[in-house]
Coordinates of C-alpha atoms in Angstrom, one line a residue:
Chain A
M1 CA 137.2 73.9 84.2
V2 CA 140.1 71.8 83.0
A3 CA 140.8 73.2 79.6
G4 CA 142.7 71.0 77.2
W5 CA 142.6 67.8 79.2
F6 CA 140.7 65.9 76.5
T7 CA 139.5 66.3 72.9
E8 CA 136.3 68.3 72.4
G9 CA 133.6 67.4 70.0
G10 CA 133.7 64.3 67.8
D11 CA 132.3 60.9 68.9
D12 CA 133.5 58.2 71.4
R13 CA 135.7 56.5 68.8
E14 CA 137.8 59.7 68.5
F15 CA 137.7 60.9 72.2
R16 CA 141.1 61.0 73.7
L17 CA 142.8 62.3 76.9
L18 CA 145.4 65.0 76.0
G19 CA 148.7 65.2 77.7
T20 CA 152.0 67.0 76.9
R21 CA 155.3 65.7 75.9
C22 CA 158.8 67.2 76.5
G23 CA 160.7 67.8 73.2
A24 CA 164.0 67.2 75.0
C25 CA 163.5 64.0 77.0
S26 CA 160.1 62.8 75.6
A27 CA 158.6 62.6 79.1
V28 CA 154.8 62.6 79.0
F29 CA 152.5 64.5 81.4
F30 CA 148.9 64.1 82.3
P31 CA 147.2 66.2 83.6
R32 CA 149.0 68.4 81.0
E33 CA 152.2 70.2 82.2
D34 CA 152.7 73.4 80.1
S35 CA 155.3 75.2 82.2
F36 CA 158.3 73.1 82.9
C37 CA 159.4 69.5 82.2
R38 CA 159.4 67.7 85.6
N39 CA 162.1 65.2 84.8
P40 CA 165.0 66.3 87.1
A41 CA 167.6 65.2 84.6
C42 CA 166.1 67.2 81.8
A43 CA 167.3 70.7 81.0
G44 CA 163.8 71.3 79.6
G45 CA 162.3 71.2 76.2
E46 CA 159.2 72.5 74.4
L47 CA 156.1 70.9 75.8
T48 CA 153.7 70.0 73.1
E49 CA 150.2 68.5 73.2
V50 CA 149.9 64.8 72.6
P51 CA 146.8 62.5 72.7
L52 CA 147.2 59.6 75.1
S53 CA 146.5 56.0 74.3
K54 CA 142.8 55.3 74.0
R55 CA 143.0 51.9 75.7
G56 CA 144.8 50.6 78.7
R57 CA 144.6 47.9 81.4
V58 CA 143.1 48.1 84.8
W59 CA 145.7 48.7 87.5
S60 CA 143.1 48.7 90.3
Y61 CA 139.5 49.7 91.0
T62 CA 137.1 50.5 93.8
A63 CA 133.5 51.7 94.4
G64 CA 132.6 54.7 96.6
R65 CA 129.6 53.7 98.7
Y66 CA 129.2 57.1 100.3
R67 CA 128.7 60.5 98.8
P68 CA 132.0 62.3 98.5
P69 CA 132.1 65.8 100.1
A70 CA 132.2 69.0 98.0
P71 CA 133.7 70.1 95.7
Y72 CA 132.3 66.9 94.2
V73 CA 128.9 67.9 92.7
S74 CA 125.9 65.6 93.5
D75 CA 122.3 66.2 94.2
P76 CA 121.8 65.9 98.0
E77 CA 118.1 65.2 97.4
A78 CA 118.8 62.1 95.3
E79 CA 119.7 58.7 96.8
W80 CA 123.4 58.1 96.5
E81 CA 124.4 55.7 93.7
P82 CA 127.8 54.1 94.3
Y83 CA 130.2 55.0 91.5
T84 CA 133.2 53.0 90.4
L85 CA 136.7 54.4 90.1
V86 CA 139.2 52.7 87.8
A87 CA 143.0 53.3 87.7
V88 CA 144.2 52.4 84.3
E89 CA 147.8 51.6 83.1
L90 CA 148.6 53.0 79.7
E91 CA 151.2 50.8 78.1
A92 CA 152.8 53.3 75.7
E93 CA 153.0 56.1 78.2
R94 CA 153.9 53.8 81.1
M95 CA 151.6 55.7 83.4
V96 CA 148.4 55.2 85.5
V97 CA 145.4 57.4 85.0
L98 CA 142.4 57.5 87.4
G99 CA 138.9 58.0 86.2
Q100 CA 135.3 57.0 86.9
A101 CA 133.9 54.0 85.1
V102 CA 130.9 54.6 82.8
T103 CA 127.5 54.4 84.6
G104 CA 126.4 50.8 85.2
V105 CA 129.9 49.3 85.5
A106 CA 130.3 47.8 88.9
V107 CA 133.3 46.3 90.8
A108 CA 132.1 42.9 89.8
D109 CA 132.5 43.8 86.1
L110 CA 136.2 44.6 86.5
S111 CA 139.5 42.8 87.2
V112 CA 143.1 43.9 87.4
G113 CA 144.6 43.6 83.9
A114 CA 141.3 43.8 82.0
E115 CA 141.2 46.1 79.0
V116 CA 139.3 49.4 79.1
E117 CA 139.0 52.4 76.9
V118 CA 138.4 56.1 77.5
V119 CA 135.0 57.7 76.5
A120 CA 133.4 61.1 77.0
G121 CA 130.6 61.7 79.4
I122 CA 128.8 64.3 81.5
L123 CA 130.4 65.2 84.8
S124 CA 127.6 67.5 86.0
E125 CA 125.3 70.1 84.5
D126 CA 123.6 73.3 85.6
A127 CA 121.2 75.6 83.9
D128 CA 123.9 77.0 81.6
T129 CA 126.5 74.4 81.1
E130 CA 127.1 70.7 80.7
W131 CA 130.5 69.8 82.1
T132 CA 132.2 67.0 80.1
T133 CA 134.7 64.6 81.6
W134 CA 136.3 61.2 80.8
Y135 CA 135.1 57.8 81.8
W136 CA 136.7 54.3 81.5
R137 CA 134.6 51.7 79.8
P138 CA 135.4 48.0 79.6
V139 CA 136.3 46.8 76.1
E140 CA 133.9 44.2 74.8
E141 CA 135.8 41.0 74.0
A142 CA 135.8 40.3 70.3
R143 CA 133.6 37.4 69.5
Chain B
M1 CA 176.3 60.1 116.1
N2 CA 174.0 63.1 115.7
D3 CA 171.7 62.0 118.4
V4 CA 169.2 64.2 120.2
A5 CA 167.6 63.2 123.5
V6 CA 163.9 62.7 124.1
L7 CA 163.5 64.2 127.6
G8 CA 159.8 64.2 127.7
A9 CA 156.7 62.8 125.9
G10 CA 153.1 63.8 126.5
M11 CA 149.7 63.3 124.8
H12 CA 146.1 64.3 125.1
R13 CA 143.9 61.3 124.6
W14 CA 142.5 60.9 121.1
G15 CA 138.7 61.1 120.6
K16 CA 136.0 63.4 119.4
W17 CA 136.0 65.9 122.2
G18 CA 134.6 68.9 120.3
R19 CA 137.2 71.4 121.6
S20 CA 139.8 73.5 120.0
F21 CA 143.1 71.9 118.9
V22 CA 144.9 74.5 121.1
E23 CA 143.5 72.8 124.2
Y24 CA 144.8 69.4 123.2
G25 CA 148.2 70.7 122.1
T26 CA 148.7 72.7 125.3
A27 CA 147.7 69.7 127.5
A28 CA 150.1 67.5 125.6
A29 CA 152.9 70.1 125.9
R30 CA 152.3 70.5 129.7
A31 CA 152.4 66.7 130.0
A32 CA 155.7 66.5 128.0
L33 CA 157.3 69.3 130.1
A34 CA 156.2 67.6 133.3
D35 CA 157.6 64.3 132.0
A36 CA 160.9 66.0 131.2
G37 CA 161.0 67.9 134.5
I38 CA 161.6 71.1 132.5
D39 CA 160.0 74.4 133.3
W40 CA 158.3 76.0 130.3
Q41 CA 160.3 79.2 130.8
D42 CA 163.5 77.2 130.3
V43 CA 162.5 76.1 126.8
R44 CA 164.2 78.4 124.3
S45 CA 162.5 77.1 121.1
V46 CA 159.1 75.8 120.3
V47 CA 158.1 74.0 117.1
G48 CA 154.5 73.6 116.2
A49 CA 153.1 71.2 113.5
D50 CA 150.3 73.0 111.6
T51 CA 147.0 71.9 110.4
V52 CA 145.1 73.9 107.8
R53 CA 141.5 72.8 108.1
G54 CA 139.1 75.3 109.5
G55 CA 141.5 78.1 109.1
Y56 CA 144.9 79.1 107.7
P57 CA 148.2 77.6 108.8
G58 CA 149.3 80.7 110.7
H59 CA 146.5 80.2 113.2
V60 CA 147.9 76.7 114.0
A61 CA 151.5 77.7 114.2
G62 CA 154.0 77.1 117.0
A63 CA 153.0 80.6 118.1
T64 CA 149.5 79.4 119.0
F65 CA 150.9 76.9 121.5
A66 CA 153.6 79.4 122.7
R67 CA 150.8 81.9 123.4
A68 CA 148.6 79.4 125.2
L69 CA 151.6 78.3 127.4
G70 CA 152.4 82.0 128.0
W71 CA 154.6 84.2 125.8
Q72 CA 158.2 83.9 127.1
G73 CA 160.3 85.0 124.2
A74 CA 161.4 81.6 122.8
R75 CA 162.4 81.0 119.2
V76 CA 159.3 79.8 117.3
T77 CA 158.9 77.6 114.2
S78 CA 155.8 76.3 112.4
V79 CA 155.8 73.6 109.8
Y80 CA 153.1 72.1 107.5
A81 CA 153.6 68.8 105.7
A82 CA 150.2 67.3 106.1
C83 CA 150.5 63.8 107.7
A84 CA 154.3 64.3 107.9
S85 CA 153.9 67.7 109.8
G86 CA 154.8 66.1 113.1
A87 CA 158.0 64.4 111.7
Q88 CA 159.0 67.7 110.1
A89 CA 158.5 69.5 113.4
I90 CA 160.8 66.9 115.1
D91 CA 163.3 67.4 112.3
S92 CA 163.3 71.2 112.7
A93 CA 163.8 70.9 116.4
R94 CA 166.6 68.4 115.9
A95 CA 168.3 70.6 113.3
Q96 CA 168.2 73.5 115.7
I97 CA 169.7 71.4 118.5
L98 CA 172.4 69.9 116.3
A99 CA 173.3 73.3 114.9
G100 CA 173.7 74.7 118.4
M101 CA 170.8 77.1 118.0
A102 CA 168.8 75.7 120.9
E103 CA 169.6 73.3 123.7
V104 CA 166.0 72.2 124.6
V105 CA 163.0 72.4 122.2
L106 CA 159.3 71.8 122.7
V107 CA 157.6 70.1 119.7
V108 CA 153.8 70.2 119.6
G109 CA 151.1 68.9 117.2
A110 CA 147.3 68.8 117.7
D111 CA 144.1 68.8 115.7
S112 CA 140.4 68.9 115.9
A113 CA 139.3 66.9 112.9
P114 CA 136.0 67.3 111.1
K115 CA 133.6 64.3 110.9
G116 CA 133.6 62.0 107.9
F117 CA 135.8 62.3 104.8
F118 CA 138.6 64.8 104.8
A119 CA 138.0 67.4 102.0
P120 CA 139.9 70.3 100.5
A121 CA 139.3 73.9 101.5
G122 CA 136.4 75.7 99.7
G123 CA 136.3 77.8 96.6
D124 CA 137.0 77.0 92.9
R125 CA 140.6 76.0 92.7
P126 CA 141.3 74.0 89.6
D127 CA 145.0 74.6 90.0
D128 CA 145.0 72.5 93.2
P129 CA 145.4 68.7 92.6
D130 CA 143.7 68.0 95.9
W131 CA 140.6 70.0 94.8
L132 CA 140.6 68.4 91.4
R133 CA 140.5 64.8 92.5
F134 CA 137.4 65.6 94.5
R135 CA 135.7 67.8 91.9
L136 CA 136.4 65.6 88.9
L137 CA 136.4 62.1 90.3
G138 CA 135.0 62.1 93.8
A139 CA 138.2 60.4 94.8
T140 CA 138.2 60.4 98.6
N141 CA 141.2 59.3 100.7
P142 CA 139.6 55.9 101.3
A143 CA 139.2 55.5 97.5
Y144 CA 143.0 55.5 97.2
F145 CA 143.4 53.1 100.2
A146 CA 140.9 50.8 98.4
L147 CA 142.8 50.9 95.1
Y148 CA 145.9 49.6 97.0
A149 CA 143.9 47.0 98.8
R150 CA 142.3 45.7 95.6
R151 CA 145.6 45.6 93.9
R152 CA 147.2 43.6 96.8
M153 CA 144.4 41.1 96.4
A154 CA 145.1 40.7 92.7
L155 CA 148.9 40.6 92.9
H156 CA 149.6 38.9 96.3
G157 CA 146.5 37.0 97.1
D158 CA 145.7 39.0 100.2
T159 CA 142.1 38.4 101.4
L160 CA 139.5 40.4 103.3
D161 CA 140.3 38.2 106.3
D162 CA 143.9 39.3 106.2
F163 CA 142.8 42.9 106.3
A164 CA 140.4 42.2 109.1
R165 CA 143.2 40.5 111.0
V166 CA 145.2 43.8 111.0
K167 CA 142.3 45.6 112.7
V168 CA 141.8 42.8 115.3
K169 CA 145.5 43.0 116.1
N170 CA 145.7 46.8 116.4
A171 CA 142.4 47.0 118.4
A172 CA 143.8 44.4 120.9
A173 CA 146.9 46.6 121.4
G174 CA 144.9 49.9 121.5
A175 CA 142.7 48.4 124.3
L176 CA 145.8 48.5 126.4
N177 CA 146.6 52.2 125.6
P178 CA 145.1 54.9 127.8
Y179 CA 145.7 57.5 125.1
A180 CA 143.8 55.6 122.4
R181 CA 140.3 56.7 121.3
Y182 CA 139.0 53.1 120.9
R183 CA 139.8 50.9 123.8
T184 CA 137.8 47.8 123.0
A185 CA 138.7 44.5 121.3
V186 CA 137.3 44.1 117.8
S187 CA 136.5 40.7 116.2
A188 CA 137.0 39.7 112.5
G189 CA 133.2 39.3 112.4
Q190 CA 132.7 42.9 113.5
V191 CA 135.0 44.1 110.7
A192 CA 133.2 41.9 108.1
S193 CA 129.8 43.2 109.2
S194 CA 130.7 46.9 109.1
A195 CA 129.6 48.9 106.1
V196 CA 131.6 48.9 102.9
V197 CA 133.0 52.5 102.5
A198 CA 135.3 52.0 99.4
D199 CA 135.1 48.5 98.0
P200 CA 136.7 46.3 99.3
L201 CA 137.4 48.2 102.5
R202 CA 134.9 48.5 105.2
L203 CA 134.4 51.1 107.9
L204 CA 136.6 49.2 110.4
D205 CA 139.3 48.8 107.8
I206 CA 139.7 52.6 107.6
C207 CA 141.0 54.9 110.3
A208 CA 138.6 57.5 111.7
T209 CA 139.2 61.2 111.9
S210 CA 139.9 62.3 115.5
D211 CA 140.9 65.0 117.9
G212 CA 144.1 64.6 119.7
G213 CA 147.5 66.1 120.7
A214 CA 151.0 65.0 121.2
A215 CA 154.2 66.7 122.3
L216 CA 157.9 66.0 122.9
V217 CA 160.7 67.8 124.7
L218 CA 164.0 67.3 122.8
S219 CA 167.4 68.4 123.9
S220 CA 171.1 68.0 123.1
M221 CA 172.8 65.0 124.7
E222 CA 174.9 67.4 126.7
Y223 CA 171.9 69.2 128.1
A224 CA 170.3 65.8 128.9
R225 CA 173.4 64.8 130.9
R226 CA 173.4 68.1 132.8
H227 CA 169.7 67.6 133.5
G228 CA 170.4 64.2 135.0
A229 CA 169.3 62.1 132.2
G230 CA 172.4 60.0 131.5
D231 CA 170.8 57.4 129.3
P232 CA 167.8 59.0 127.6
V233 CA 165.9 57.7 124.6
R234 CA 167.6 59.1 121.6
I235 CA 166.4 60.2 118.1
R236 CA 169.0 58.8 115.7
A237 CA 167.4 59.5 112.4
V238 CA 164.6 61.6 110.8
S239 CA 163.7 60.9 107.1
T240 CA 161.8 63.6 105.2
V241 CA 162.6 62.6 101.6
T242 CA 160.5 63.3 98.5
P243 CA 159.8 60.7 95.9
T244 CA 162.2 60.2 93.0
Y245 CA 160.9 60.9 89.5
P246 CA 159.1 59.1 88.0
R247 CA 156.7 58.1 90.8
T248 CA 154.8 55.3 89.2
V249 CA 152.4 54.3 92.0
L250 CA 149.2 56.3 92.0
D251 CA 149.1 58.2 95.2
L252 CA 147.0 60.9 97.0
P253 CA 146.1 63.4 95.7
D254 CA 147.1 62.7 92.1
I255 CA 144.8 61.9 89.2
A256 CA 147.7 60.2 87.3
T257 CA 151.2 58.9 88.0
D258 CA 154.3 60.2 86.4
S259 CA 155.1 58.5 83.1
A260 CA 158.0 56.1 83.0
A261 CA 158.3 56.5 79.2
A262 CA 161.4 58.7 79.3
V263 CA 163.1 57.5 82.6
E264 CA 163.1 54.1 84.2
P265 CA 161.2 54.1 87.5
P266 CA 163.4 54.2 90.6
A267 CA 164.0 51.1 92.7
P268 CA 163.0 51.4 95.5
G269 CA 159.7 53.1 95.3
F270 CA 158.7 56.1 97.4
R271 CA 157.5 54.5 100.6
E272 CA 160.4 52.1 100.7
S273 CA 162.8 55.0 100.1
I274 CA 161.5 56.7 103.2
A275 CA 162.6 53.8 105.4
R276 CA 165.9 53.4 103.6
A277 CA 166.8 57.0 104.2
A278 CA 166.1 56.5 107.9
Y279 CA 168.0 53.2 108.2
E280 CA 171.0 54.8 106.4
E281 CA 171.1 57.8 108.7
A282 CA 170.7 55.6 111.8
A283 CA 173.2 53.0 110.6
L284 CA 170.9 50.2 111.4
G285 CA 168.5 47.9 109.5
P286 CA 165.1 46.2 109.9
E287 CA 166.8 43.3 111.7
D288 CA 167.8 45.6 114.5
L289 CA 164.3 46.8 115.2
S290 CA 162.3 45.9 118.4
L291 CA 159.1 47.5 117.1
A292 CA 157.6 49.8 114.4
E293 CA 154.8 52.3 114.4
V294 CA 153.4 52.7 110.9
Y295 CA 150.6 54.8 109.4
D296 CA 147.8 52.3 109.1
L297 CA 145.4 54.6 107.3
S298 CA 143.8 51.4 106.2
T299 CA 144.4 47.8 107.3
A300 CA 145.7 46.9 103.9
L301 CA 148.1 49.7 103.9
E302 CA 149.7 48.4 107.1
L303 CA 150.7 45.3 105.2
E304 CA 152.4 47.4 102.6
W305 CA 154.5 49.1 105.2
Y306 CA 155.8 45.7 106.5
E307 CA 157.2 45.3 103.0
D308 CA 158.4 48.9 102.6
L309 CA 160.2 48.7 106.0
G310 CA 161.9 45.5 104.9
L311 CA 160.3 43.4 107.7
C312 CA 159.5 40.9 104.9
G313 CA 159.7 40.5 101.2
T314 CA 157.3 42.1 98.6
G315 CA 154.0 40.5 98.8
D316 CA 154.8 38.7 102.1
G317 CA 153.0 41.2 104.4
A318 CA 150.0 39.1 105.0
A319 CA 152.1 36.0 105.7
L320 CA 154.1 37.9 108.3
L321 CA 150.8 39.0 109.9
R322 CA 149.3 35.5 109.9
E323 CA 152.3 34.0 111.7
G324 CA 151.8 36.6 114.5
A325 CA 155.2 38.3 114.1
T326 CA 153.7 41.8 114.1
A327 CA 151.3 41.3 117.1
L328 CA 152.3 42.2 120.7
G329 CA 154.5 39.3 121.8
G330 CA 155.6 38.6 118.3
R331 CA 159.0 38.9 116.7
I332 CA 158.5 42.5 115.5
P333 CA 155.4 44.1 116.9
V334 CA 153.9 46.8 114.6
N335 CA 151.6 49.4 116.1
A336 CA 152.0 48.4 119.7
S337 CA 150.2 51.7 120.4
G338 CA 147.1 50.4 118.6
G339 CA 148.0 52.5 115.6
L340 CA 145.6 54.8 113.7
A341 CA 143.1 51.9 113.9
S342 CA 142.8 52.7 117.6
F343 CA 143.6 56.4 117.6
G344 CA 142.2 57.8 114.3
E345 CA 143.8 60.7 112.5
A346 CA 144.7 63.9 114.2
V347 CA 147.0 64.9 111.4
P348 CA 149.7 67.1 112.8
A349 CA 149.8 65.2 116.0
Q350 CA 150.1 61.6 114.7
A351 CA 153.8 61.5 113.7
I352 CA 154.7 63.0 117.1
A353 CA 152.4 60.5 118.9
Q354 CA 154.3 57.7 117.1
V355 CA 157.5 58.9 118.7
C356 CA 155.8 59.3 122.1
E357 CA 155.0 55.6 121.8
L358 CA 158.6 54.7 120.9
T359 CA 159.8 56.7 123.8
W360 CA 157.6 54.9 126.3
Q361 CA 158.5 51.5 124.8
L362 CA 162.2 52.2 124.8
R363 CA 162.0 53.4 128.4
G364 CA 160.2 50.2 129.3
T365 CA 157.2 52.2 130.7
A366 CA 154.5 51.1 128.2
G367 CA 152.6 49.0 130.7
E368 CA 150.6 46.1 129.5
R369 CA 151.5 46.7 125.9
Q370 CA 155.3 46.8 126.6
V371 CA 157.5 45.2 124.0
A372 CA 160.0 43.2 126.1
G373 CA 163.6 44.6 126.0
A374 CA 162.8 47.2 123.3
R375 CA 166.1 48.8 122.1
A376 CA 165.3 50.3 118.7
G377 CA 162.2 51.4 117.0
I378 CA 161.1 53.1 113.8
T379 CA 158.0 55.2 112.9
T380 CA 156.9 55.8 109.4
N381 CA 154.2 57.7 107.6
Q382 CA 153.8 59.8 104.5
G383 CA 152.5 63.3 104.0
L384 CA 150.2 64.4 101.2
F385 CA 152.1 65.9 98.2
G386 CA 155.2 63.8 98.6
H387 CA 156.5 64.3 102.2
G388 CA 158.3 61.2 103.4
S389 CA 158.5 60.7 107.1
A390 CA 160.2 58.2 109.4
V391 CA 161.9 58.5 112.7
V392 CA 164.4 56.1 114.3
A393 CA 164.7 56.1 118.1
V394 CA 167.1 54.0 120.2
R395 CA 168.1 53.4 123.8

């Protein structure tokens, strides 16, 4: 569905979001930009794939208490479970990336500035396919 | 000055009426024409603000309203810029007038909104960012409003009570507006006891989807004088700017911001730049305003607009609200109409409705919600995909 947005295979330790970087001005894009550099001051360079930082800090967060409309896929027969959305600031890329939090992480578990990392998970599945996506997971404080 | 005159303003009351947008737009147009004292057949250009839901933009074009009013051979224009459609329609009309292509132009916007969350059109469209944010993240519009609200709480110390206070203020103003959908006062307790939609925002923090229509009759200053309107309300500026790269605040419908790794982010940010462009064109500043109509998609977002309009410093929005400055009777009333809190969203109509409110306020005919001695006002909103929108009107 969104080919090349994240690494395929491997385990959580290696899972990364994939963006592209302009060879001329070093601007980074996510979701990946493969056609033209969008920096208006750049004449345009070759766009090459780069993995984004695995960790970032919470920019903001919310929980959706109502079922979103299609094209979001959810089972209308099942009771709606609120899901948490996290916007995460990546320091090296100086950008904010939105994603769902891993299941079980609630608003109360988050705060602006807290460290999170990206992990793989299942977006939805049908008879033929499991659709993978990215989730943000709070980083356990080192003890 | 590149002023154009507002000869007439008209609306169809907001609500959930269950009828076609054509009916609301046509009613608003007839009201604006009657207000202007202009015969429809004397209008030589009509500009319609489009909506796309439930159809394709062509169906909602200026031609739809021109046909409903009766084909009479006028120039026709249709514009789509999501929430900024109305402002872009006004801008198109103004450009035609200033270019001498038309002397008097009818501007119309109307919508019949679906119930519940706005959602993108159907089909598998992974090249559409608006489709992607729903498909991959379930990120509804209120989810973005909630992200801004939560961040304000963390950065500026805003509280849920501050957000509720915006609703209480706007509902009190809307109760005085016959065109508003909701015409009853709301208490902070009612906000606090309404259901959480997108944490921390509750149902009464978020504007509803509504039906509604609004229209304006604009003309050259010369036409206005000939028509006997010597001192009309004038539109002095229309801002339709895009953001400047890199846009570093996460905004609808994007999954990620631009990266500031290669280029320093601009100062000011996008919403602030919308107001700046309008102030610059109008040659006035926030200190000259009598009132402002802002897009309060959520209560928390209204506080951001105070700051983006320069009514107060960054982070001081809640303080300005608490001191009563932005309420009716305050130093700078914001959303004297009742705002989207009282109207709900009828997307292509709303930016036009904001200018209708300025028109009545600047004429001194806004009744119980009149801002005393109003001389200058600004409207502001923002259209999906990077359409800035602000209008400055003066008397």
